[in-house]
Amino acid sequence: MDPYRYRPSSAFNTPFLTNNQGGPVYNNTSSLTIGNRGPVLLEDYHLVEKIANFHRERIPERIVHARGASAKGYFEVTHDITHLTCADFLRGVGVQTPLIVRFSTVIHEKGSPETIPDPRGFAVKFYTREGNFDMVGNNIPVFFVRDAMQFPDVIHALKPNPKSNIQEFWRIMDYLSYIPESTHMFMWWFDDWGIPSDYRHMEGFAVHTFKLINRDGKETYVKWHWKPTCGLKFLLEDEAAAVAGQNHSHATKDLYDTIASGSFPEWRLYVQTMNPADEDKLDFDPLDTTKIWPEDLFPLQPVGRMVLNKNIDNFFNENEQLAFSPGVVPPGIYYSNDKMLQCRIFAYGDTQRHRLGPNYLLLPVNAPKCAHHNNHHEGAMNFTHRDEEVNYWPSRFNAVRVSEKFPISKSHVSGIREKTVIAKENNFQQPGERYRSWDPDRQERFIGRMAKALSDPRLTHEIRSIWLSYMSQSDKSLGQKLAARLNMKAAM
Ligand code: HEM
């Protein structure tokens, strides 16, 4: 008998119901009782197993990005960038790599509406021949903070009040009043950009600076940028309210229905590149997650296209159990010293070991699609089939070798230990530039949203004054208009 013939599967390999042990079930509607009216007997193995299984159907939600939709497809290289990177999946024009994408909202729970003003997650897992590559970004190119030490605080402030379970702007504006660099994030979040119409009509950004390394070991800073071929669309507040009133999963449905109809959403991937030798020449720090790299200085260069042409088969397996990490990079791509990114390299695997268990990388959706081999084994719920006696390395009984050496980042790092902020904060220039790029109606809508948030009755005069000062430092007329809305004196 082949013990691996019947793997657990919902594709019924018998027309008869069985329990999880494979035993026949002759009655799936009535509990085993004494007499017709009960009591129920605990010896009803099938009843106990069925109810116990049901009790365990849910796993912990993601602490952030709990609400999401995923789809599968492929990436195809359209432009040669082998002068920048030796990454195998970028080895030549026409090369295709299978992938899975998960789009998400950030703050609210798994069943929350997809119409709220919130950043949207844009996470792509490429199953390359040299292992997985996860590009775990958002639809906004900057972030609230630039140091991971502040991440739990910013998320706590944005999440519902732990007492009332209601998201409250006095908490958000209070906390972020200590974070002047968050002003730039408001220029996206409180802009029309804050509510994408659905997941197909939004851009994606890896946000952090990464490094590309070519086969000669040359390093180039890179920022990744996705643009949808069907253009951008946003919902204004009244439109969002109308959509939410009809369907709180409208964006998931839009993605699913579009793919099912045979019309496949597509994004183009671009890079912005910078010579690391130039990083000190700018008036901002290019590794700062609260900054963009201006496109006139660092033009977008096309790399490839992503096509989503297949819906997932099962939401739990291919969405809830899906696990991304910005630490997952193939040879030819590496991290920069960005402080946020450095912590994220640790954070995702850590939460996934808690959320999904220590063997989360054995789950089919997370496992690499190339041959892989190591001696990390056993642990809870390990379902690999290992038929071998040598589980250590090296061994003269086992031919497994390390891979050929690939170019790694060699940049020199030195300094003293310190806990400080970066030198070039430059918190208000880019927010001001973005505000001035909008037409007057769009500026008015932004001011309206800021004024609404700052009108929360629990906010103090001091906190409102701090925000007026941040807005005035970004753009003087913005500060004056906001002050007029709030019946306050404009900051100098
Ligand atoms: C140090 C700062 C950050 C920390 C500690 C952090 C932590 C986390 C954690 C714990 C999760 C849940 C993962 C899971 O349960 O599988 C998550 C999800 C996510 N984060 Fe972050 N995050 C940080 C910053 C960012 C930034 C800057 C971005 C955007 C560039 C981002 C994008 C995402 C996305 C898209 C997801 C959802 C991935 C999915 O769809 O499964 N995060 N983050």
mmCIF file of N, CA, C and O in Angstrom, residues 246-337:
data_model
loop_
_atom_site.group_PDB
_atom_site.id
_atom_site.type_symbol
_atom_site.label_atom_id
_atom_site.label_comp_id
_atom_site.label_asym_id
_atom_site.label_seq_id
_atom_site.Cartn_x
_atom_site.Cartn_y
_atom_site.Cartn_z
ATOM 1 N N GLN A 246 -23.524 49.322 -0.883
ATOM 2 C CA GLN A 246 -23.939 48.212 -1.747
ATOM 3 C C GLN A 246 -23.190 46.919 -1.419
ATOM 4 O O GLN A 246 -23.757 45.849 -1.465
ATOM 5 N N ASN A 247 -21.873 47.071 -1.182
ATOM 6 C CA ASN A 247 -21.047 45.870 -1.054
ATOM 7 C C ASN A 247 -19.757 46.232 -0.323
ATOM 8 O O ASN A 247 -18.978 47.038 -0.830
ATOM 9 N N HIS A 248 -19.545 45.642 0.834
ATOM 10 C CA HIS A 248 -18.333 46.022 1.576
ATOM 11 C C HIS A 248 -17.097 45.270 1.069
ATOM 12 O O HIS A 248 -16.000 45.498 1.534
ATOM 13 N N SER A 249 -17.280 44.388 0.064
ATOM 14 C CA SER A 249 -16.148 43.668 -0.531
ATOM 15 C C SER A 249 -16.032 44.011 -2.016
ATOM 16 O O SER A 249 -15.660 43.163 -2.820
ATOM 17 N N HIS A 250 -16.358 45.254 -2.356
ATOM 18 C CA HIS A 250 -16.465 45.580 -3.787
ATOM 19 C C HIS A 250 -15.149 45.388 -4.539
ATOM 20 O O HIS A 250 -15.140 44.982 -5.698
ATOM 21 N N ALA A 251 -14.003 45.664 -3.875
ATOM 22 C CA ALA A 251 -12.717 45.595 -4.589
ATOM 23 C C ALA A 251 -12.297 44.134 -4.812
ATOM 24 O O ALA A 251 -11.732 43.789 -5.856
ATOM 25 N N THR A 252 -12.595 43.285 -3.827
ATOM 26 C CA THR A 252 -12.330 41.849 -3.988
ATOM 27 C C THR A 252 -13.173 41.317 -5.139
ATOM 28 O O THR A 252 -12.692 40.578 -6.010
ATOM 29 N N LYS A 253 -14.442 41.725 -5.153
ATOM 30 C CA LYS A 253 -15.354 41.245 -6.203
ATOM 31 C C LYS A 253 -14.910 41.759 -7.577
ATOM 32 O O LYS A 253 -14.922 41.018 -8.565
ATOM 33 N N ASP A 254 -14.491 43.005 -7.619
ATOM 34 C CA ASP A 254 -14.054 43.578 -8.893
ATOM 35 C C ASP A 254 -12.869 42.786 -9.457
ATOM 36 O O ASP A 254 -12.845 42.439 -10.640
ATOM 37 N N LEU A 255 -11.902 42.473 -8.584
ATOM 38 C CA LEU A 255 -10.717 41.736 -9.044
ATOM 39 C C LEU A 255 -11.114 40.345 -9.514
ATOM 40 O O LEU A 255 -10.721 39.888 -10.600
ATOM 41 N N TYR A 256 -11.926 39.676 -8.697
ATOM 42 C CA TYR A 256 -12.312 38.292 -9.003
ATOM 43 C C TYR A 256 -13.120 38.233 -10.294
ATOM 44 O O TYR A 256 -12.829 37.445 -11.205
ATOM 45 N N ASP A 257 -14.129 39.110 -10.389
ATOM 46 C CA ASP A 257 -15.012 39.082 -11.564
ATOM 47 C C ASP A 257 -14.260 39.453 -12.840
ATOM 48 O O ASP A 257 -14.509 38.898 -13.911
ATOM 49 N N THR A 258 -13.348 40.413 -12.721
ATOM 50 C CA THR A 258 -12.611 40.848 -13.915
ATOM 51 C C THR A 258 -11.774 39.699 -14.461
ATOM 52 O O THR A 258 -11.783 39.419 -15.664
ATOM 53 N N ILE A 259 -11.077 39.018 -13.572
ATOM 54 C CA ILE A 259 -10.237 37.896 -14.024
ATOM 55 C C ILE A 259 -11.118 36.767 -14.553
ATOM 56 O O ILE A 259 -10.843 36.189 -15.613
ATOM 57 N N ALA A 260 -12.221 36.491 -13.847
ATOM 58 C CA ALA A 260 -13.110 35.403 -14.285
ATOM 59 C C ALA A 260 -13.696 35.697 -15.669
ATOM 60 O O ALA A 260 -13.944 34.775 -16.449
ATOM 61 N N SER A 261 -13.857 36.988 -15.993
ATOM 62 C CA SER A 261 -14.449 37.333 -17.297
ATOM 63 C C SER A 261 -13.416 37.245 -18.422
ATOM 64 O O SER A 261 -13.728 37.480 -19.587
ATOM 65 N N GLY A 262 -12.167 36.978 -18.073
ATOM 66 C CA GLY A 262 -11.133 36.821 -19.095
ATOM 67 C C GLY A 262 -10.430 38.126 -19.435
ATOM 68 O O GLY A 262 -9.628 38.199 -20.366
ATOM 69 N N SER A 263 -10.707 39.173 -18.669
ATOM 70 C CA SER A 263 -10.013 40.441 -18.906
ATOM 71 C C SER A 263 -8.947 40.551 -17.813
ATOM 72 O O SER A 263 -9.278 40.681 -16.633
ATOM 73 N N PHE A 264 -7.687 40.457 -18.193
ATOM 74 C CA PHE A 264 -6.641 40.249 -17.198
ATOM 75 C C PHE A 264 -5.938 41.551 -16.812
ATOM 76 O O PHE A 264 -5.281 42.174 -17.654
ATOM 77 N N PRO A 265 -6.046 41.957 -15.539
ATOM 78 C CA PRO A 265 -5.400 43.188 -15.098
ATOM 79 C C PRO A 265 -3.877 43.123 -15.294
ATOM 80 O O PRO A 265 -3.271 42.067 -15.089
ATOM 81 N N GLU A 266 -3.307 44.249 -15.642
ATOM 82 C CA GLU A 266 -1.878 44.276 -15.966
ATOM 83 C C GLU A 266 -1.215 45.521 -15.358
ATOM 84 O O GLU A 266 -1.825 46.590 -15.333
ATOM 85 N N TRP A 267 -0.015 45.355 -14.889
ATOM 86 C CA TRP A 267 0.788 46.477 -14.381
ATOM 87 C C TRP A 267 2.150 46.447 -15.083
ATOM 88 O O TRP A 267 2.655 45.379 -15.422
ATOM 89 N N ARG A 268 2.723 47.622 -15.277
ATOM 90 C CA ARG A 268 4.107 47.703 -15.767
ATOM 91 C C ARG A 268 5.024 47.980 -14.580
ATOM 92 O O ARG A 268 4.670 48.790 -13.712
ATOM 93 N N LEU A 269 6.159 47.306 -14.584
ATOM 94 C CA LEU A 269 7.132 47.524 -13.507
ATOM 95 C C LEU A 269 8.240 48.451 -14.003
ATOM 96 O O LEU A 269 8.791 48.248 -15.089
ATOM 97 N N TYR A 270 8.531 49.469 -13.202
ATOM 98 C CA TYR A 270 9.599 50.423 -13.504
ATOM 99 C C TYR A 270 10.605 50.446 -12.356
ATOM 100 O O TYR A 270 10.249 50.132 -11.214
ATOM 101 N N VAL A 271 11.828 50.855 -12.652
ATOM 102 C CA VAL A 271 12.793 51.126 -11.586
ATOM 103 C C VAL A 271 13.266 52.568 -11.692
ATOM 104 O O VAL A 271 13.327 53.138 -12.775
ATOM 105 N N GLN A 272 13.572 53.129 -10.527
ATOM 106 C CA GLN A 272 14.363 54.355 -10.464
ATOM 107 C C GLN A 272 15.703 53.916 -9.887
ATOM 108 O O GLN A 272 15.727 53.129 -8.925
ATOM 109 N N THR A 273 16.779 54.389 -10.452
ATOM 110 C CA THR A 273 18.086 53.934 -9.967
ATOM 111 C C THR A 273 18.951 55.119 -9.536
ATOM 112 O O THR A 273 18.760 56.248 -10.012
ATOM 113 N N MET A 274 19.886 54.824 -8.645
ATOM 114 C CA MET A 274 20.802 55.871 -8.147
ATOM 115 C C MET A 274 22.146 55.227 -7.846
ATOM 116 O O MET A 274 22.198 54.113 -7.302
ATOM 117 N N ASN A 275 23.190 55.930 -8.205
ATOM 118 C CA ASN A 275 24.533 55.472 -7.854
ATOM 119 C C ASN A 275 24.755 55.736 -6.362
ATOM 120 O O ASN A 275 24.637 56.880 -5.925
ATOM 121 N N PRO A 276 25.056 54.701 -5.559
ATOM 122 C CA PRO A 276 25.239 54.931 -4.120
ATOM 123 C C PRO A 276 26.274 56.017 -3.821
ATOM 124 O O PRO A 276 26.200 56.670 -2.768
ATOM 125 N N ALA A 277 27.196 56.243 -4.752
ATOM 126 C CA ALA A 277 28.211 57.276 -4.514
ATOM 127 C C ALA A 277 27.572 58.661 -4.468
ATOM 128 O O ALA A 277 28.167 59.615 -3.945
ATOM 129 N N ASP A 278 26.354 58.784 -5.002
ATOM 130 C CA ASP A 278 25.686 60.096 -5.048
ATOM 131 C C ASP A 278 24.744 60.335 -3.879
ATOM 132 O O ASP A 278 24.078 61.369 -3.814
ATOM 133 N N GLU A 279 24.680 59.390 -2.956
ATOM 134 C CA GLU A 279 23.593 59.482 -1.962
ATOM 135 C C GLU A 279 23.707 60.690 -1.044
ATOM 136 O O GLU A 279 22.705 61.161 -0.518
ATOM 137 N N ASP A 280 24.909 61.233 -0.875
ATOM 138 C CA ASP A 280 25.045 62.404 0.012
ATOM 139 C C ASP A 280 24.869 63.718 -0.728
ATOM 140 O O ASP A 280 24.945 64.786 -0.134
ATOM 141 N N LYS A 281 24.678 63.644 -2.055
ATOM 142 C CA LYS A 281 24.622 64.891 -2.824
ATOM 143 C C LYS A 281 23.241 65.543 -2.796
ATOM 144 O O LYS A 281 23.048 66.626 -3.315
ATOM 145 N N LEU A 282 22.237 64.822 -2.254
ATOM 146 C CA LEU A 282 20.862 65.339 -2.283
ATOM 147 C C LEU A 282 20.566 66.113 -1.002
ATOM 148 O O LEU A 282 21.262 65.952 0.001
ATOM 149 N N ASP A 283 19.482 66.923 -1.064
ATOM 150 C CA ASP A 283 19.116 67.647 0.167
ATOM 151 C C ASP A 283 18.170 66.818 1.045
ATOM 152 O O ASP A 283 17.608 67.295 2.004
ATOM 153 N N PHE A 284 17.943 65.563 0.666
ATOM 154 C CA PHE A 284 17.202 64.641 1.529
ATOM 155 C C PHE A 284 17.969 63.328 1.557
ATOM 156 O O PHE A 284 18.876 63.108 0.742
ATOM 157 N N ASP A 285 17.581 62.464 2.490
ATOM 158 C CA ASP A 285 18.264 61.172 2.604
ATOM 159 C C ASP A 285 17.518 60.167 1.725
ATOM 160 O O ASP A 285 16.347 59.870 1.983
ATOM 161 N N PRO A 286 18.169 59.630 0.699
ATOM 162 C CA PRO A 286 17.434 58.745 -0.226
ATOM 163 C C PRO A 286 16.993 57.425 0.406
ATOM 164 O O PRO A 286 16.175 56.715 -0.181
ATOM 165 N N LEU A 287 17.478 57.099 1.588
ATOM 166 C CA LEU A 287 17.027 55.867 2.252
ATOM 167 C C LEU A 287 15.882 56.141 3.229
ATOM 168 O O LEU A 287 15.434 55.236 3.934
ATOM 169 N N ASP A 288 15.417 57.378 3.267
ATOM 170 C CA ASP A 288 14.359 57.776 4.198
ATOM 171 C C ASP A 288 12.996 57.388 3.597
ATOM 172 O O ASP A 288 12.645 57.827 2.504
ATOM 173 N N THR A 289 12.222 56.572 4.342
ATOM 174 C CA THR A 289 10.935 56.103 3.804
ATOM 175 C C THR A 289 9.865 57.198 3.760
ATOM 176 O O THR A 289 8.755 56.951 3.308
ATOM 177 N N THR A 290 10.176 58.394 4.239
ATOM 178 C CA THR A 290 9.191 59.475 4.135
ATOM 179 C C THR A 290 9.474 60.357 2.912
ATOM 180 O O THR A 290 8.897 61.432 2.785
ATOM 181 N N LYS A 291 10.354 59.874 2.035
ATOM 182 C CA LYS A 291 10.704 60.653 0.834
ATOM 183 C C LYS A 291 10.490 59.838 -0.430
ATOM 184 O O LYS A 291 10.696 58.621 -0.428
ATOM 185 N N ILE A 292 10.115 60.543 -1.502
ATOM 186 C CA ILE A 292 10.178 59.923 -2.828
ATOM 187 C C ILE A 292 11.478 60.374 -3.498
ATOM 188 O O ILE A 292 12.122 61.313 -3.032
ATOM 189 N N TRP A 293 11.840 59.709 -4.561
ATOM 190 C CA TRP A 293 12.923 60.210 -5.407
ATOM 191 C C TRP A 293 12.251 60.937 -6.578
ATOM 192 O O TRP A 293 11.526 60.271 -7.368
ATOM 193 N N PRO A 294 12.444 62.250 -6.722
ATOM 194 C CA PRO A 294 11.745 62.973 -7.792
ATOM 195 C C PRO A 294 12.031 62.352 -9.159
ATOM 196 O O PRO A 294 13.174 62.013 -9.474
ATOM 197 N N GLU A 295 10.960 62.187 -9.948
ATOM 198 C CA GLU A 295 11.124 61.477 -11.229
ATOM 199 C C GLU A 295 11.898 62.296 -12.258
ATOM 200 O O GLU A 295 12.457 61.734 -13.202
ATOM 201 N N ASP A 296 11.958 63.635 -12.089
ATOM 202 C CA ASP A 296 12.760 64.404 -13.047
ATOM 203 C C ASP A 296 14.254 64.152 -12.806
ATOM 204 O O ASP A 296 15.059 64.193 -13.742
ATOM 205 N N LEU A 297 14.635 63.860 -11.568
ATOM 206 C CA LEU A 297 16.049 63.555 -11.284
ATOM 207 C C LEU A 297 16.359 62.070 -11.492
ATOM 208 O O LEU A 297 17.463 61.700 -11.882
ATOM 209 N N PHE A 298 15.353 61.237 -11.189
ATOM 210 C CA PHE A 298 15.556 59.779 -11.258
ATOM 211 C C PHE A 298 14.420 59.192 -12.101
ATOM 212 O O PHE A 298 13.403 58.755 -11.565
ATOM 213 N N PRO A 299 14.569 59.217 -13.418
ATOM 214 C CA PRO A 299 13.449 58.837 -14.294
ATOM 215 C C PRO A 299 13.066 57.356 -14.150
ATOM 216 O O PRO A 299 13.906 56.511 -13.810
ATOM 217 N N LEU A 300 11.791 57.092 -14.426
ATOM 218 C CA LEU A 300 11.304 55.714 -14.388
ATOM 219 C C LEU A 300 11.837 54.961 -15.593
ATOM 220 O O LEU A 300 11.722 55.434 -16.728
ATOM 221 N N GLN A 301 12.410 53.781 -15.348
ATOM 222 C CA GLN A 301 12.919 52.955 -16.453
ATOM 223 C C GLN A 301 12.121 51.650 -16.484
ATOM 224 O O GLN A 301 12.031 50.963 -15.472
ATOM 225 N N PRO A 302 11.531 51.319 -17.640
ATOM 226 C CA PRO A 302 10.688 50.119 -17.700
ATOM 227 C C PRO A 302 11.504 48.835 -17.548
ATOM 228 O O PRO A 302 12.652 48.759 -17.996
ATOM 229 N N VAL A 303 10.876 47.841 -16.903
ATOM 230 C CA VAL A 303 11.537 46.544 -16.701
ATOM 231 C C VAL A 303 10.677 45.405 -17.230
ATOM 232 O O VAL A 303 11.165 44.504 -17.897
ATOM 233 N N GLY A 304 9.379 45.429 -16.885
ATOM 234 C CA GLY A 304 8.557 44.283 -17.282
ATOM 235 C C GLY A 304 7.092 44.537 -17.039
ATOM 236 O O GLY A 304 6.680 45.655 -16.726
ATOM 237 N N ARG A 305 6.327 43.466 -17.191
ATOM 238 C CA ARG A 305 4.889 43.605 -16.976
ATOM 239 C C ARG A 305 4.392 42.430 -16.146
ATOM 240 O O ARG A 305 4.935 41.320 -16.218
ATOM 241 N N MET A 306 3.347 42.714 -15.361
ATOM 242 C CA MET A 306 2.725 41.669 -14.539
ATOM 243 C C MET A 306 1.291 41.519 -15.026
ATOM 244 O O MET A 306 0.574 42.510 -15.162
ATOM 245 N N VAL A 307 0.895 40.286 -15.281
ATOM 246 C CA VAL A 307 -0.465 39.999 -15.740
ATOM 247 C C VAL A 307 -1.112 39.072 -14.725
ATOM 248 O O VAL A 307 -0.535 38.052 -14.358
ATOM 249 N N LEU A 308 -2.296 39.429 -14.245
ATOM 250 C CA LEU A 308 -3.033 38.546 -13.320
ATOM 251 C C LEU A 308 -4.107 37.829 -14.120
ATOM 252 O O LEU A 308 -5.092 38.445 -14.544
ATOM 253 N N ASN A 309 -3.883 36.546 -14.367
ATOM 254 C CA ASN A 309 -4.788 35.825 -15.277
ATOM 255 C C ASN A 309 -5.446 34.613 -14.626
ATOM 256 O O ASN A 309 -6.050 33.804 -15.305
ATOM 257 N N LYS A 310 -5.327 34.495 -13.285
ATOM 258 C CA LYS A 310 -5.937 33.321 -12.657
ATOM 259 C C LYS A 310 -6.420 33.672 -11.253
ATOM 260 O O LYS A 310 -5.660 34.228 -10.445
ATOM 261 N N ASN A 311 -7.654 33.367 -10.997
ATOM 262 C CA ASN A 311 -8.160 33.565 -9.639
ATOM 263 C C ASN A 311 -7.651 32.458 -8.728
ATOM 264 O O ASN A 311 -7.304 31.363 -9.192
ATOM 265 N N ILE A 312 -7.661 32.749 -7.438
ATOM 266 C CA ILE A 312 -7.268 31.713 -6.479
ATOM 267 C C ILE A 312 -8.367 30.650 -6.412
ATOM 268 O O ILE A 312 -9.526 30.925 -6.723
ATOM 269 N N ASP A 313 -7.967 29.439 -5.988
ATOM 270 C CA ASP A 313 -8.950 28.354 -5.855
ATOM 271 C C ASP A 313 -9.582 28.368 -4.475
ATOM 272 O O ASP A 313 -10.695 27.883 -4.290
ATOM 273 N N ASN A 314 -8.830 28.851 -3.492
ATOM 274 C CA ASN A 314 -9.316 28.757 -2.123
ATOM 275 C C ASN A 314 -8.770 29.928 -1.313
ATOM 276 O O ASN A 314 -7.556 30.109 -1.197
ATOM 277 N N PHE A 315 -9.678 30.723 -0.761
ATOM 278 C CA PHE A 315 -9.285 31.955 -0.069
ATOM 279 C C PHE A 315 -8.374 31.668 1.137
ATOM 280 O O PHE A 315 -7.382 32.352 1.360
ATOM 281 N N PHE A 316 -8.717 30.648 1.899
ATOM 282 C CA PHE A 316 -7.918 30.371 3.100
ATOM 283 C C PHE A 316 -6.482 29.977 2.720
ATOM 284 O O PHE A 316 -5.507 30.503 3.247
ATOM 285 N N ASN A 317 -6.379 29.040 1.765
ATOM 286 C CA ASN A 317 -5.052 28.535 1.408
ATOM 287 C C ASN A 317 -4.192 29.581 0.709
ATOM 288 O O ASN A 317 -2.981 29.621 0.900
ATOM 289 N N GLU A 318 -4.824 30.397 -0.132
ATOM 290 C CA GLU A 318 -4.020 31.261 -1.002
ATOM 291 C C GLU A 318 -4.135 32.742 -0.652
ATOM 292 O O GLU A 318 -3.652 33.588 -1.390
ATOM 293 N N ASN A 319 -4.781 33.028 0.474
ATOM 294 C CA ASN A 319 -4.832 34.402 0.940
ATOM 295 C C ASN A 319 -4.497 34.441 2.433
ATOM 296 O O ASN A 319 -3.494 35.017 2.833
ATOM 297 N N GLU A 320 -5.314 33.745 3.247
ATOM 298 C CA GLU A 320 -5.052 33.776 4.687
ATOM 299 C C GLU A 320 -3.698 33.157 5.029
ATOM 300 O O GLU A 320 -3.012 33.616 5.938
ATOM 301 N N GLN A 321 -3.330 32.100 4.325
ATOM 302 C CA GLN A 321 -2.068 31.418 4.655
ATOM 303 C C GLN A 321 -0.884 31.960 3.850
ATOM 304 O O GLN A 321 0.237 31.473 4.006
ATOM 305 N N LEU A 322 -1.144 32.930 3.028
ATOM 306 C CA LEU A 322 -0.078 33.508 2.208
ATOM 307 C C LEU A 322 0.822 34.360 3.107
ATOM 308 O O LEU A 322 0.330 35.116 3.935
ATOM 309 N N ALA A 323 2.121 34.228 2.938
ATOM 310 C CA ALA A 323 3.054 34.915 3.831
ATOM 311 C C ALA A 323 4.156 35.590 3.015
ATOM 312 O O ALA A 323 4.923 34.912 2.331
ATOM 313 N N PHE A 324 4.205 36.911 3.084
ATOM 314 C CA PHE A 324 5.237 37.666 2.367
ATOM 315 C C PHE A 324 6.267 38.193 3.361
ATOM 316 O O PHE A 324 5.959 38.407 4.527
ATOM 317 N N SER A 325 7.441 38.493 2.847
ATOM 318 C CA SER A 325 8.436 39.192 3.665
ATOM 319 C C SER A 325 9.387 39.971 2.769
ATOM 320 O O SER A 325 9.945 39.404 1.826
ATOM 321 N N PRO A 326 9.616 41.250 3.092
ATOM 322 C CA PRO A 326 10.592 42.013 2.294
ATOM 323 C C PRO A 326 12.010 41.489 2.463
ATOM 324 O O PRO A 326 12.920 41.904 1.745
ATOM 325 N N GLY A 327 12.207 40.552 3.414
ATOM 326 C CA GLY A 327 13.527 39.948 3.581
ATOM 327 C C GLY A 327 13.818 38.877 2.544
ATOM 328 O O GLY A 327 14.939 38.389 2.446
ATOM 329 N N VAL A 328 12.790 38.498 1.753
ATOM 330 C CA VAL A 328 12.941 37.387 0.811
ATOM 331 C C VAL A 328 13.374 37.935 -0.557
ATOM 332 O O VAL A 328 12.550 38.418 -1.335
ATOM 333 N N VAL A 329 14.676 37.917 -0.797
ATOM 334 C CA VAL A 329 15.217 38.456 -2.051
ATOM 335 C C VAL A 329 16.136 37.421 -2.700
ATOM 336 O O VAL A 329 16.835 36.688 -1.992
ATOM 337 N N PRO A 330 16.160 37.354 -4.013
ATOM 338 C CA PRO A 330 17.049 36.396 -4.679
ATOM 339 C C PRO A 330 18.434 37.010 -4.911
ATOM 340 O O PRO A 330 18.601 38.227 -4.758
ATOM 341 N N PRO A 331 19.431 36.201 -5.288
ATOM 342 C CA PRO A 331 20.735 36.752 -5.656
ATOM 343 C C PRO A 331 20.553 37.859 -6.698
ATOM 344 O O PRO A 331 19.750 37.722 -7.614
ATOM 345 N N GLY A 332 21.290 38.961 -6.528
ATOM 346 C CA GLY A 332 21.173 40.069 -7.482
ATOM 347 C C GLY A 332 20.314 41.207 -6.958
ATOM 348 O O GLY A 332 20.276 42.291 -7.535
ATOM 349 N N ILE A 333 19.585 40.949 -5.854
ATOM 350 C CA ILE A 333 18.788 42.000 -5.204
ATOM 351 C C ILE A 333 19.152 41.972 -3.728
ATOM 352 O O ILE A 333 19.263 40.889 -3.128
ATOM 353 N N TYR A 334 19.372 43.129 -3.119
ATOM 354 C CA TYR A 334 19.748 43.151 -1.713
ATOM 355 C C TYR A 334 19.133 44.365 -1.025
ATOM 356 O O TYR A 334 18.547 45.234 -1.659
ATOM 357 N N TYR A 335 19.280 44.405 0.295
ATOM 358 C CA TYR A 335 18.686 45.480 1.077
ATOM 359 C C TYR A 335 19.609 46.696 1.108
ATOM 360 O O TYR A 335 20.822 46.558 1.071
ATOM 361 N N SER A 336 19.017 47.870 1.263
ATOM 362 C CA SER A 336 19.824 49.043 1.613
ATOM 363 C C SER A 336 19.860 49.122 3.136
ATOM 364 O O SER A 336 19.251 48.303 3.830
ATOM 365 N N ASN A 337 20.511 50.155 3.664
ATOM 366 C CA ASN A 337 20.583 50.302 5.128
ATOM 367 C C ASN A 337 19.351 50.989 5.700
ATOM 368 O O ASN A 337 19.334 51.299 6.896
#
